[in-house]
Amino acid sequence: MKRVIILLITGLFYFSLHAQQDIFQPKGIESPVVNADHTVTFRIKAPGADKVLVTGNLNSEKAFANISYEMQKGDNGVWSFTTQVLPSELYRYHFEVDSVRTIDPGNAHVIRDVANISNIFIIEDGTADLYKVQQVPHGTVSFRWYESKGNDKNRRLTVYTPAGYENNKDKYPVLYLLHGVGGDEEAWLGTGRSAQIFDNLISQGKMVPAIVVMTNGNVVQEAAPGKGSNGLERPNFMLPHTMDGKFEETFQDVMDFVESNYRTINKKEGRAIAGLSMGGYHTAYISMNYPNKFDYIGLFSAAIGVRPGPTPPSYIYKDVDQKLTQQKENGFKLYWIGIGSDDVLIYKGMQNFRKNLDEKGFKYEYLETEGGHTWNNWRNYLSVFSQKLFK
Amino acid sequence: MKRVIILLITGLFYFSLHAQQDIFQPKGIESPVVNADHTVTFRIKAPGADKVLVTGNLNSEKAFANISYEMQKGDNGVWSFTTQVLPSELYRYHFEVDSVRTIDPGNAHVIRDVANISNIFIIEDGTADLYKVQQVPHGTVSFRWYESKGNDKNRRLTVYTPAGYENNKDKYPVLYLLHGVGGDEEAWLGTGRSAQIFDNLISQGKMVPAIVVMTNGNVVQEAAPGKGSNGLERPNFMLPHTMDGKFEETFQDVMDFVESNYRTINKKEGRAIAGLSMGGYHTAYISMNYPNKFDYIGLFSAAIGVRPGPTPPSYIYKDVDQKLTQQKENGFKLYWIGIGSDDVLIYKGMQNFRKNLDEKGFKYEYLETEGGHTWNNWRNYLSVFSQKLFK
C-alpha cells in the first residue's frame, strides 16, 4: 500500500499544465486590497488597454452614489487605483476596460443584480459589521418549493430559520420579506445580506428570533433566473404581471405553505411583512387586503405611487381608501416607512401616500435617510425595522 | 387615493437615467445564443479590442476539453463566434479581450470554481437534460451549520432533502458527497448540478429518494470563501490540512449532526459516501476507517495515489492493507470507481490502488470514460452512481 501513496512532489500543482483538467490557475494580481486606513486599491492587468475605469458605489462622501474612477497604468501593464477612505459598507464595483464591462479577475466574490454581475467587498468597523458573517450562531437558509394554486405552478422561496430552530419545539413569528422589480427570492439573501443581518442582530439580542420568508414576487417565474425550468434565461428587469395584483392575490398560497411547514405563531402579532420598492408596494397592498393578518408592516422605498400604465383591474387595487381606513381601525403595532431623500422617482409618490395616511389619522413611523433607491438604504432599513418586530 | 397611483408612462424605466439608483441597464447584445442546430453564437461589444477569444469546454469532439476560439470583429465593434454543433452538456466559458479575462456581459449565469468565475450554458436533448431544472417535484436545499468538536468550530454544510421529505414521517438513507481540492460545500451544488440530478433521477424513479449531505472538506474553513467569518477571502487552491487526515478523523461530527437532525436510516445499508478527486481520497479513507458504516462507496477520479509531500502521521493512513482487508471481510453492497482515461495525474495512482484491491480480492465496479479530471465526468459519475444506491 505504501507504493499506492505515491509521493509526487510536483503534486497537484502539476494539474495546471494540463488543459483538459478542471483546475485552478493561480492569479498574480491581488485585487481588491482593503488597506488598513480603509482606502481600497484595485488592480487589473490589461497591457493592451487605453483606458480602464473602476465603477461602483465608491464615493467617500456618499457611499450610495455610483462613481467611475480612471485607473493608472503602471509596470507590466497593471492598472491600479486607490480610493479615498471609505465608510463602513458593502461595496459593489466592476471594471470597464476600453468600455468593456468586466468583473475583477482577482475577486471571486460576485453578486447578480438583475442581469448585471458585480464584485463586492466589505469595509468593516461600522455599519457593515452587520452585513459580515461573524462568529455567532448561524441560522439555516433553505430553498424550498411550494405549490401556488393561484398561479398554477410550483414556485421557489427562501426561508431563514434562526439558530436553534431545529433543536427546540417553540413556535416562531414570521417576517415575509419581499424584493423589488428585477429581483427574486435570492435578492435579499445576496445583495441584501439578510441572513447576516438576522444572525448578527439575533446574536446581539437586538432582534427577536423569527422565521423569515423571502418570496419571488414575479408570478410568471417559478424561481430566480436559472433556478426554474425556463433554463438559463436572460434576467428581465420588467416582467409581465409583477404589479397587476396577481402576486398579492395569491399570497395566501405562501402563507398556507409556511404555516403548515414551519412552527409558526399563527396570529396577527406573529406576522410581519416588508419589502423594498415593488416589494414595498406589494407589502402595502397585501397588508390592506388581508385584514387583521399583520401587526408589523415595513415599506422600504416603496413604489406605492409609481406604476407604468393604468391601474390594473384586480380587486387588490379597488376601494383603497376604505381598506386603509379598515386597516387603521383594526389596528397594528407598527407601520414603518423608510425612504431616501434622493429617491427621485419614488419620493413624490410616497409623500402623496403619506398625505393620504395623515388625512386618515393612520399612524406610521417614518425614516428619511440620505441616498436614493439603493441597497445601502435597504440593508439599513432592514436592520432598523427588524429590531422593532415581535416585541 | 387615485392620485396616489400616479400614472407615469415613463415608469420605472426612467430609473436608468439616474446614476444614484440601483438599476438595471438593458443590454443590447444577446449572448450566448444556443441555435436550433445546437451550435452556439457568442457576442461581445469591444470596439477598441485587437483580439478577442472565447475559451471553454467548447470542443465539439470532446466536450471535456478546454479550447479557445478567436472571435471575429463585425459591425459596431461587436465580436462574434459560432461553434460547431455541440453535444448535450453543461458548458463553461469566458472571454479574453486583449488578454483580459472577462465574463460574457450578456450572460448573467455564472459559477465559481475555486477563484475563477465563468459563464455557463446548457445544450439540451441529451446528457444535460439531467442537469437542467425540469418541471418535476423539487427537493429542498439547505445551508446548515454544525458543531465540529474535532475542529473546534461551527462549520457549514449543504443538505439536499428529496421532494416530500417534509410531508411524511419516513426515514431516509443518506449519501455523503464530498468535493475536490479547491472546492467546498457549494461545489457539487453549483458546477456539479447535484440538486438537479437528484430531482430528475428521483422523479423518473431511477434513484431511491435520499438525503444528500455535501460537506466542506477543508477543515481550516468554517465555510466556502465568503460564507464564513474570514470575510470575502481569496479562494485558495491548496489549503493546509486538506489531505492530512483531519477531515477524515472528524467526520463523525458530520454524521452525528445529520443523524440527530434528520430522519435517517442509521444502518450501514442506509449510508453511502462518494467524492471527487480529493473527495474520493477522503471517501476511500473514511470508508475504511469507519468500519461497517457504509454499504455504498463511490470514488470519482479519486486522488488516492496522489498527494504532495510525505504521508501524514494520522492514524487514518496507517495499516491501510489491514483496513482494506477488514472492509472486504465486513462486506458492502457497492464499491464503485470511475475515472477518465485522460486523467493524467490521477490515472496511474488509481491503477496502483486497483492492483492492490485486486490482489486482496476486493470487489469493485469500475467505469473508465473518456476525458480527464473534469466536471463533465463527475456529473456523469454522480448520475450513474446515484442510480445504484439503496436498492
PDB file of N, CA and C in Angstrom, chain A residues 14-87:
ATOM      1  N   TYR A  14       0.790  20.341 -10.545  1.00  0.00           N
ATOM      2  CA  TYR A  14       1.119  19.845 -11.860  1.00  0.00           C
ATOM      3  C   TYR A  14      -0.095  19.917 -12.784  1.00  0.00           C
ATOM      4  N   PHE A  15      -1.263  19.849 -12.187  1.00  0.00           N
ATOM      5  CA  PHE A  15      -2.506  19.938 -12.945  1.00  0.00           C
ATOM      6  C   PHE A  15      -2.524  21.098 -13.924  1.00  0.00           C
ATOM      7  N   SER A  16      -1.979  22.223 -13.478  1.00  0.00           N
ATOM      8  CA  SER A  16      -2.176  23.445 -14.250  1.00  0.00           C
ATOM      9  C   SER A  16      -1.528  23.357 -15.621  1.00  0.00           C
ATOM     10  N   LEU A  17      -0.692  22.378 -15.831  1.00  0.00           N
ATOM     11  CA  LEU A  17      -0.081  22.214 -17.142  1.00  0.00           C
ATOM     12  C   LEU A  17      -1.020  21.543 -18.129  1.00  0.00           C
ATOM     13  N   HIS A  18      -2.108  21.031 -17.609  1.00  0.00           N
ATOM     14  CA  HIS A  18      -2.935  20.177 -18.447  1.00  0.00           C
ATOM     15  C   HIS A  18      -4.264  20.819 -18.760  1.00  0.00           C
ATOM     16  N   ALA A  19      -4.411  21.215 -19.990  1.00  0.00           N
ATOM     17  CA  ALA A  19      -5.584  21.991 -20.384  1.00  0.00           C
ATOM     18  C   ALA A  19      -6.883  21.204 -20.265  1.00  0.00           C
ATOM     19  N   GLN A  20      -6.795  19.900 -20.211  1.00  0.00           N
ATOM     20  CA  GLN A  20      -8.027  19.123 -20.173  1.00  0.00           C
ATOM     21  C   GLN A  20      -8.509  18.865 -18.758  1.00  0.00           C
ATOM     22  N   GLN A  21      -7.841  19.410 -17.771  1.00  0.00           N
ATOM     23  CA  GLN A  21      -8.252  19.219 -16.395  1.00  0.00           C
ATOM     24  C   GLN A  21      -8.944  20.498 -15.909  1.00  0.00           C
ATOM     25  N   ASP A  22      -9.962  20.330 -15.057  1.00  0.00           N
ATOM     26  CA  ASP A  22     -10.593  21.487 -14.439  1.00  0.00           C
ATOM     27  C   ASP A  22      -9.745  21.918 -13.255  1.00  0.00           C
ATOM     28  N   ILE A  23      -9.063  22.985 -13.394  1.00  0.00           N
ATOM     29  CA  ILE A  23      -8.050  23.330 -12.399  1.00  0.00           C
ATOM     30  C   ILE A  23      -8.077  24.803 -12.065  1.00  0.00           C
ATOM     31  N   PHE A  24      -7.373  25.117 -11.035  1.00  0.00           N
ATOM     32  CA  PHE A  24      -7.217  26.494 -10.620  1.00  0.00           C
ATOM     33  C   PHE A  24      -5.906  27.016 -11.184  1.00  0.00           C
ATOM     34  N   GLN A  25      -5.989  28.145 -11.857  1.00  0.00           N
ATOM     35  CA  GLN A  25      -4.757  28.768 -12.316  1.00  0.00           C
ATOM     36  C   GLN A  25      -4.494  29.970 -11.418  1.00  0.00           C
ATOM     37  N   PRO A  26      -3.410  29.911 -10.661  1.00  0.00           N
ATOM     38  CA  PRO A  26      -3.179  30.957  -9.669  1.00  0.00           C
ATOM     39  C   PRO A  26      -3.112  32.336 -10.321  1.00  0.00           C
ATOM     40  N   LYS A  27      -3.606  33.298  -9.611  1.00  0.00           N
ATOM     41  CA  LYS A  27      -3.618  34.680 -10.094  1.00  0.00           C
ATOM     42  C   LYS A  27      -2.445  35.416  -9.468  1.00  0.00           C
ATOM     43  N   GLY A  28      -1.775  36.221 -10.280  1.00  0.00           N
ATOM     44  CA  GLY A  28      -0.686  37.014  -9.753  1.00  0.00           C
ATOM     45  C   GLY A  28      -1.138  38.305  -9.102  1.00  0.00           C
ATOM     46  N   ILE A  29      -2.212  38.877  -9.602  1.00  0.00           N
ATOM     47  CA  ILE A  29      -2.601  40.230  -9.205  1.00  0.00           C
ATOM     48  C   ILE A  29      -3.577  40.160  -8.033  1.00  0.00           C
ATOM     49  N   GLU A  30      -3.268  40.832  -6.952  1.00  0.00           N
ATOM     50  CA  GLU A  30      -4.194  40.882  -5.814  1.00  0.00           C
ATOM     51  C   GLU A  30      -5.103  42.089  -5.943  1.00  0.00           C
ATOM     52  N   SER A  31      -6.377  41.842  -5.968  1.00  0.00           N
ATOM     53  CA  SER A  31      -7.348  42.921  -6.069  1.00  0.00           C
ATOM     54  C   SER A  31      -8.695  42.407  -5.613  1.00  0.00           C
ATOM     55  N   PRO A  32      -9.464  43.185  -4.860  1.00  0.00           N
ATOM     56  CA  PRO A  32      -9.089  44.478  -4.276  1.00  0.00           C
ATOM     57  C   PRO A  32      -8.306  44.258  -2.985  1.00  0.00           C
ATOM     58  N   VAL A  33      -7.557  45.254  -2.578  1.00  0.00           N
ATOM     59  CA  VAL A  33      -6.884  45.224  -1.289  1.00  0.00           C
ATOM     60  C   VAL A  33      -7.487  46.331  -0.429  1.00  0.00           C
ATOM     61  N   VAL A  34      -8.129  45.924   0.666  1.00  0.00           N
ATOM     62  CA  VAL A  34      -8.640  46.910   1.624  1.00  0.00           C
ATOM     63  C   VAL A  34      -7.476  47.262   2.536  1.00  0.00           C
ATOM     64  N   ASN A  35      -7.032  48.489   2.432  1.00  0.00           N
ATOM     65  CA  ASN A  35      -5.861  48.903   3.209  1.00  0.00           C
ATOM     66  C   ASN A  35      -6.267  49.226   4.648  1.00  0.00           C
ATOM     67  N   ALA A  36      -5.263  49.288   5.515  1.00  0.00           N
ATOM     68  CA  ALA A  36      -5.530  49.470   6.953  1.00  0.00           C
ATOM     69  C   ALA A  36      -6.302  50.757   7.227  1.00  0.00           C
ATOM     70  N   ASP A  37      -6.090  51.770   6.395  1.00  0.00           N
ATOM     71  CA  ASP A  37      -6.770  53.058   6.617  1.00  0.00           C
ATOM     72  C   ASP A  37      -8.141  53.117   5.941  1.00  0.00           C
ATOM     73  N   HIS A  38      -8.602  51.948   5.429  1.00  0.00           N
ATOM     74  CA  HIS A  38      -9.909  51.857   4.763  1.00  0.00           C
ATOM     75  C   HIS A  38      -9.962  52.581   3.425  1.00  0.00           C
ATOM     76  N   THR A  39      -8.811  52.825   2.845  1.00  0.00           N
ATOM     77  CA  THR A  39      -8.776  53.065   1.405  1.00  0.00           C
ATOM     78  C   THR A  39      -8.737  51.683   0.750  1.00  0.00           C
ATOM     79  N   VAL A  40      -9.053  51.633  -0.528  1.00  0.00           N
ATOM     80  CA  VAL A  40      -9.090  50.349  -1.229  1.00  0.00           C
ATOM     81  C   VAL A  40      -8.330  50.487  -2.545  1.00  0.00           C
ATOM     82  N   THR A  41      -7.462  49.518  -2.796  1.00  0.00           N
ATOM     83  CA  THR A  41      -6.683  49.527  -4.028  1.00  0.00           C
ATOM     84  C   THR A  41      -7.183  48.439  -4.969  1.00  0.00           C
ATOM     85  N   PHE A  42      -7.495  48.850  -6.187  1.00  0.00           N
ATOM     86  CA  PHE A  42      -7.918  47.924  -7.239  1.00  0.00           C
ATOM     87  C   PHE A  42      -6.784  47.766  -8.246  1.00  0.00           C
ATOM     88  N   ARG A  43      -6.664  46.571  -8.781  1.00  0.00           N
ATOM     89  CA  ARG A  43      -5.638  46.320  -9.797  1.00  0.00           C
ATOM     90  C   ARG A  43      -6.178  45.376 -10.857  1.00  0.00           C
ATOM     91  N   ILE A  44      -5.767  45.618 -12.085  1.00  0.00           N
ATOM     92  CA  ILE A  44      -6.090  44.665 -13.158  1.00  0.00           C
ATOM     93  C   ILE A  44      -5.002  44.748 -14.210  1.00  0.00           C
ATOM     94  N   LYS A  45      -4.609  43.580 -14.703  1.00  0.00           N
ATOM     95  CA  LYS A  45      -3.600  43.523 -15.761  1.00  0.00           C
ATOM     96  C   LYS A  45      -4.284  43.632 -17.105  1.00  0.00           C
ATOM     97  N   ALA A  46      -3.981  44.710 -17.819  1.00  0.00           N
ATOM     98  CA  ALA A  46      -4.580  44.939 -19.138  1.00  0.00           C
ATOM     99  C   ALA A  46      -3.573  45.699 -19.988  1.00  0.00           C
ATOM    100  N   PRO A  47      -2.508  45.003 -20.404  1.00  0.00           N
ATOM    101  CA  PRO A  47      -1.393  45.699 -21.071  1.00  0.00           C
ATOM    102  C   PRO A  47      -1.802  46.403 -22.355  1.00  0.00           C
ATOM    103  N   GLY A  48      -2.821  45.881 -23.043  1.00  0.00           N
ATOM    104  CA  GLY A  48      -3.189  46.475 -24.322  1.00  0.00           C
ATOM    105  C   GLY A  48      -4.234  47.571 -24.222  1.00  0.00           C
ATOM    106  N   ALA A  49      -4.695  47.874 -23.022  1.00  0.00           N
ATOM    107  CA  ALA A  49      -5.825  48.802 -22.895  1.00  0.00           C
ATOM    108  C   ALA A  49      -5.379  50.263 -22.958  1.00  0.00           C
ATOM    109  N   ASP A  50      -6.308  51.094 -23.427  1.00  0.00           N
ATOM    110  CA  ASP A  50      -6.053  52.533 -23.466  1.00  0.00           C
ATOM    111  C   ASP A  50      -6.675  53.256 -22.281  1.00  0.00           C
ATOM    112  N   LYS A  51      -7.755  52.702 -21.755  1.00  0.00           N
ATOM    113  CA  LYS A  51      -8.453  53.381 -20.666  1.00  0.00           C
ATOM    114  C   LYS A  51      -9.161  52.332 -19.806  1.00  0.00           C
ATOM    115  N   VAL A  52      -8.915  52.387 -18.521  1.00  0.00           N
ATOM    116  CA  VAL A  52      -9.552  51.432 -17.611  1.00  0.00           C
ATOM    117  C   VAL A  52     -10.226  52.201 -16.478  1.00  0.00           C
ATOM    118  N   LEU A  53     -11.481  51.907 -16.263  1.00  0.00           N
ATOM    119  CA  LEU A  53     -12.248  52.544 -15.189  1.00  0.00           C
ATOM    120  C   LEU A  53     -12.607  51.510 -14.132  1.00  0.00           C
ATOM    121  N   VAL A  54     -12.694  51.969 -12.893  1.00  0.00           N
ATOM    122  CA  VAL A  54     -13.357  51.179 -11.855  1.00  0.00           C
ATOM    123  C   VAL A  54     -14.614  51.952 -11.477  1.00  0.00           C
ATOM    124  N   THR A  55     -15.742  51.241 -11.521  1.00  0.00           N
ATOM    125  CA  THR A  55     -17.050  51.872 -11.303  1.00  0.00           C
ATOM    126  C   THR A  55     -17.774  51.153 -10.177  1.00  0.00           C
ATOM    127  N   GLY A  56     -18.322  51.916  -9.260  1.00  0.00           N
ATOM    128  CA  GLY A  56     -19.072  51.321  -8.160  1.00  0.00           C
ATOM    129  C   GLY A  56     -19.574  52.403  -7.229  1.00  0.00           C
ATOM    130  N   ASN A  57     -20.161  51.955  -6.125  1.00  0.00           N
ATOM    131  CA  ASN A  57     -20.619  52.943  -5.133  1.00  0.00           C
ATOM    132  C   ASN A  57     -19.443  53.299  -4.220  1.00  0.00           C
ATOM    133  N   LEU A  58     -18.419  53.862  -4.826  1.00  0.00           N
ATOM    134  CA  LEU A  58     -17.119  54.051  -4.170  1.00  0.00           C
ATOM    135  C   LEU A  58     -16.888  55.486  -3.742  1.00  0.00           C
ATOM    136  N   ASN A  59     -17.957  56.225  -3.630  1.00  0.00           N
ATOM    137  CA  ASN A  59     -17.870  57.638  -3.292  1.00  0.00           C
ATOM    138  C   ASN A  59     -17.642  57.783  -1.790  1.00  0.00           C
ATOM    139  N   SER A  60     -16.563  58.420  -1.421  1.00  0.00           N
ATOM    140  CA  SER A  60     -16.240  58.518   0.008  1.00  0.00           C
ATOM    141  C   SER A  60     -17.205  59.431   0.748  1.00  0.00           C
ATOM    142  N   GLU A  61     -17.829  60.349   0.046  1.00  0.00           N
ATOM    143  CA  GLU A  61     -18.780  61.267   0.683  1.00  0.00           C
ATOM    144  C   GLU A  61     -20.150  60.610   0.804  1.00  0.00           C
ATOM    145  N   LYS A  62     -20.590  59.993  -0.279  1.00  0.00           N
ATOM    146  CA  LYS A  62     -21.924  59.400  -0.306  1.00  0.00           C
ATOM    147  C   LYS A  62     -21.792  57.972  -0.803  1.00  0.00           C
ATOM    148  N   ALA A  63     -21.787  57.064   0.137  1.00  0.00           N
ATOM    149  CA  ALA A  63     -21.481  55.677  -0.207  1.00  0.00           C
ATOM    150  C   ALA A  63     -22.527  55.069  -1.124  1.00  0.00           C
ATOM    151  N   PHE A  64     -23.638  55.767  -1.314  1.00  0.00           N
ATOM    152  CA  PHE A  64     -24.703  55.207  -2.138  1.00  0.00           C
ATOM    153  C   PHE A  64     -24.527  55.539  -3.618  1.00  0.00           C
ATOM    154  N   ALA A  65     -23.664  56.499  -3.906  1.00  0.00           N
ATOM    155  CA  ALA A  65     -23.629  57.018  -5.275  1.00  0.00           C
ATOM    156  C   ALA A  65     -22.642  56.252  -6.133  1.00  0.00           C
ATOM    157  N   ASN A  66     -23.067  55.818  -7.299  1.00  0.00           N
ATOM    158  CA  ASN A  66     -22.160  55.204  -8.254  1.00  0.00           C
ATOM    159  C   ASN A  66     -21.218  56.248  -8.821  1.00  0.00           C
ATOM    160  N   ILE A  67     -19.991  55.844  -8.992  1.00  0.00           N
ATOM    161  CA  ILE A  67     -18.992  56.776  -9.489  1.00  0.00           C
ATOM    162  C   ILE A  67     -17.939  55.971 -10.233  1.00  0.00           C
ATOM    163  N   SER A  68     -17.337  56.573 -11.254  1.00  0.00           N
ATOM    164  CA  SER A  68     -16.267  55.914 -12.003  1.00  0.00           C
ATOM    165  C   SER A  68     -14.954  56.653 -11.781  1.00  0.00           C
ATOM    166  N   TYR A  69     -13.900  55.884 -11.599  1.00  0.00           N
ATOM    167  CA  TYR A  69     -12.567  56.480 -11.483  1.00  0.00           C
ATOM    168  C   TYR A  69     -11.677  55.920 -12.584  1.00  0.00           C
ATOM    169  N   GLU A  70     -10.852  56.774 -13.159  1.00  0.00           N
ATOM    170  CA  GLU A  70      -9.864  56.282 -14.121  1.00  0.00           C
ATOM    171  C   GLU A  70      -8.709  55.645 -13.377  1.00  0.00           C
ATOM    172  N   MET A  71      -8.334  54.465 -13.805  1.00  0.00           N
ATOM    173  CA  MET A  71      -7.195  53.785 -13.199  1.00  0.00           C
ATOM    174  C   MET A  71      -5.918  54.206 -13.932  1.00  0.00           C
ATOM    175  N   GLN A  72      -4.767  54.057 -13.249  1.00  0.00           N
ATOM    176  CA  GLN A  72      -3.496  54.461 -13.856  1.00  0.00           C
ATOM    177  C   GLN A  72      -2.706  53.224 -14.272  1.00  0.00           C
ATOM    178  N   LYS A  73      -2.096  53.355 -15.443  1.00  0.00           N
ATOM    179  CA  LYS A  73      -1.307  52.240 -15.957  1.00  0.00           C
ATOM    180  C   LYS A  73       0.078  52.259 -15.332  1.00  0.00           C
ATOM    181  N   GLY A  74       0.505  51.117 -14.816  1.00  0.00           N
ATOM    182  CA  GLY A  74       1.826  51.029 -14.198  1.00  0.00           C
ATOM    183  C   GLY A  74       2.686  50.004 -14.914  1.00  0.00           C
ATOM    184  N   ASP A  75       3.646  49.477 -14.198  1.00  0.00           N
ATOM    185  CA  ASP A  75       4.556  48.498 -14.780  1.00  0.00           C
ATOM    186  C   ASP A  75       3.817  47.240 -15.218  1.00  0.00           C
ATOM    187  N   ASN A  76       4.331  46.586 -16.194  1.00  0.00           N
ATOM    188  CA  ASN A  76       3.827  45.280 -16.639  1.00  0.00           C
ATOM    189  C   ASN A  76       2.372  45.310 -17.063  1.00  0.00           C
ATOM    190  N   GLY A  77       1.893  46.488 -17.425  1.00  0.00           N
ATOM    191  CA  GLY A  77       0.516  46.564 -17.897  1.00  0.00           C
ATOM    192  C   GLY A  77      -0.525  46.443 -16.815  1.00  0.00           C
ATOM    193  N   VAL A  78      -0.118  46.612 -15.551  1.00  0.00           N
ATOM    194  CA  VAL A  78      -1.073  46.539 -14.445  1.00  0.00           C
ATOM    195  C   VAL A  78      -1.623  47.932 -14.148  1.00  0.00           C
ATOM    196  N   TRP A  79      -2.921  48.056 -14.263  1.00  0.00           N
ATOM    197  CA  TRP A  79      -3.601  49.309 -13.939  1.00  0.00           C
ATOM    198  C   TRP A  79      -4.021  49.276 -12.475  1.00  0.00           C
ATOM    199  N   SER A  80      -3.988  50.453 -11.833  1.00  0.00           N
ATOM    200  CA  SER A  80      -4.395  50.471 -10.430  1.00  0.00           C
ATOM    201  C   SER A  80      -5.073  51.789 -10.067  1.00  0.00           C
ATOM    202  N   PHE A  81      -5.826  51.718  -8.999  1.00  0.00           N
ATOM    203  CA  PHE A  81      -6.448  52.921  -8.450  1.00  0.00           C
ATOM    204  C   PHE A  81      -6.696  52.693  -6.967  1.00  0.00           C
ATOM    205  N   THR A  82      -6.410  53.718  -6.183  1.00  0.00           N
ATOM    206  CA  THR A  82      -6.690  53.651  -4.740  1.00  0.00           C
ATOM    207  C   THR A  82      -7.721  54.720  -4.388  1.00  0.00           C
ATOM    208  N   THR A  83      -8.768  54.283  -3.722  1.00  0.00           N
ATOM    209  CA  THR A  83      -9.847  55.198  -3.344  1.00  0.00           C
ATOM    210  C   THR A  83      -9.410  56.093  -2.183  1.00  0.00           C
ATOM    211  N   GLN A  84     -10.260  57.066  -1.885  1.00  0.00           N
ATOM    212  CA  GLN A  84     -10.132  57.756  -0.606  1.00  0.00           C
ATOM    213  C   GLN A  84     -10.611  56.818   0.494  1.00  0.00           C
ATOM    214  N   VAL A  85     -10.553  57.282   1.725  1.00  0.00           N
ATOM    215  CA  VAL A  85     -11.050  56.472   2.838  1.00  0.00           C
ATOM    216  C   VAL A  85     -12.553  56.260   2.652  1.00  0.00           C
ATOM    217  N   LEU A  86     -12.980  55.006   2.717  1.00  0.00           N
ATOM    218  CA  LEU A  86     -14.394  54.677   2.503  1.00  0.00           C
ATOM    219  C   LEU A  86     -15.062  54.331   3.837  1.00  0.00           C
ATOM    220  N   PRO A  87     -16.285  54.805   4.029  1.00  0.00           N
ATOM    221  CA  PRO A  87     -17.007  54.423   5.242  1.00  0.00           C
ATOM    222  C   PRO A  87     -17.375  52.945   5.218  1.00  0.00           C
TER     223      PRO A  87
END
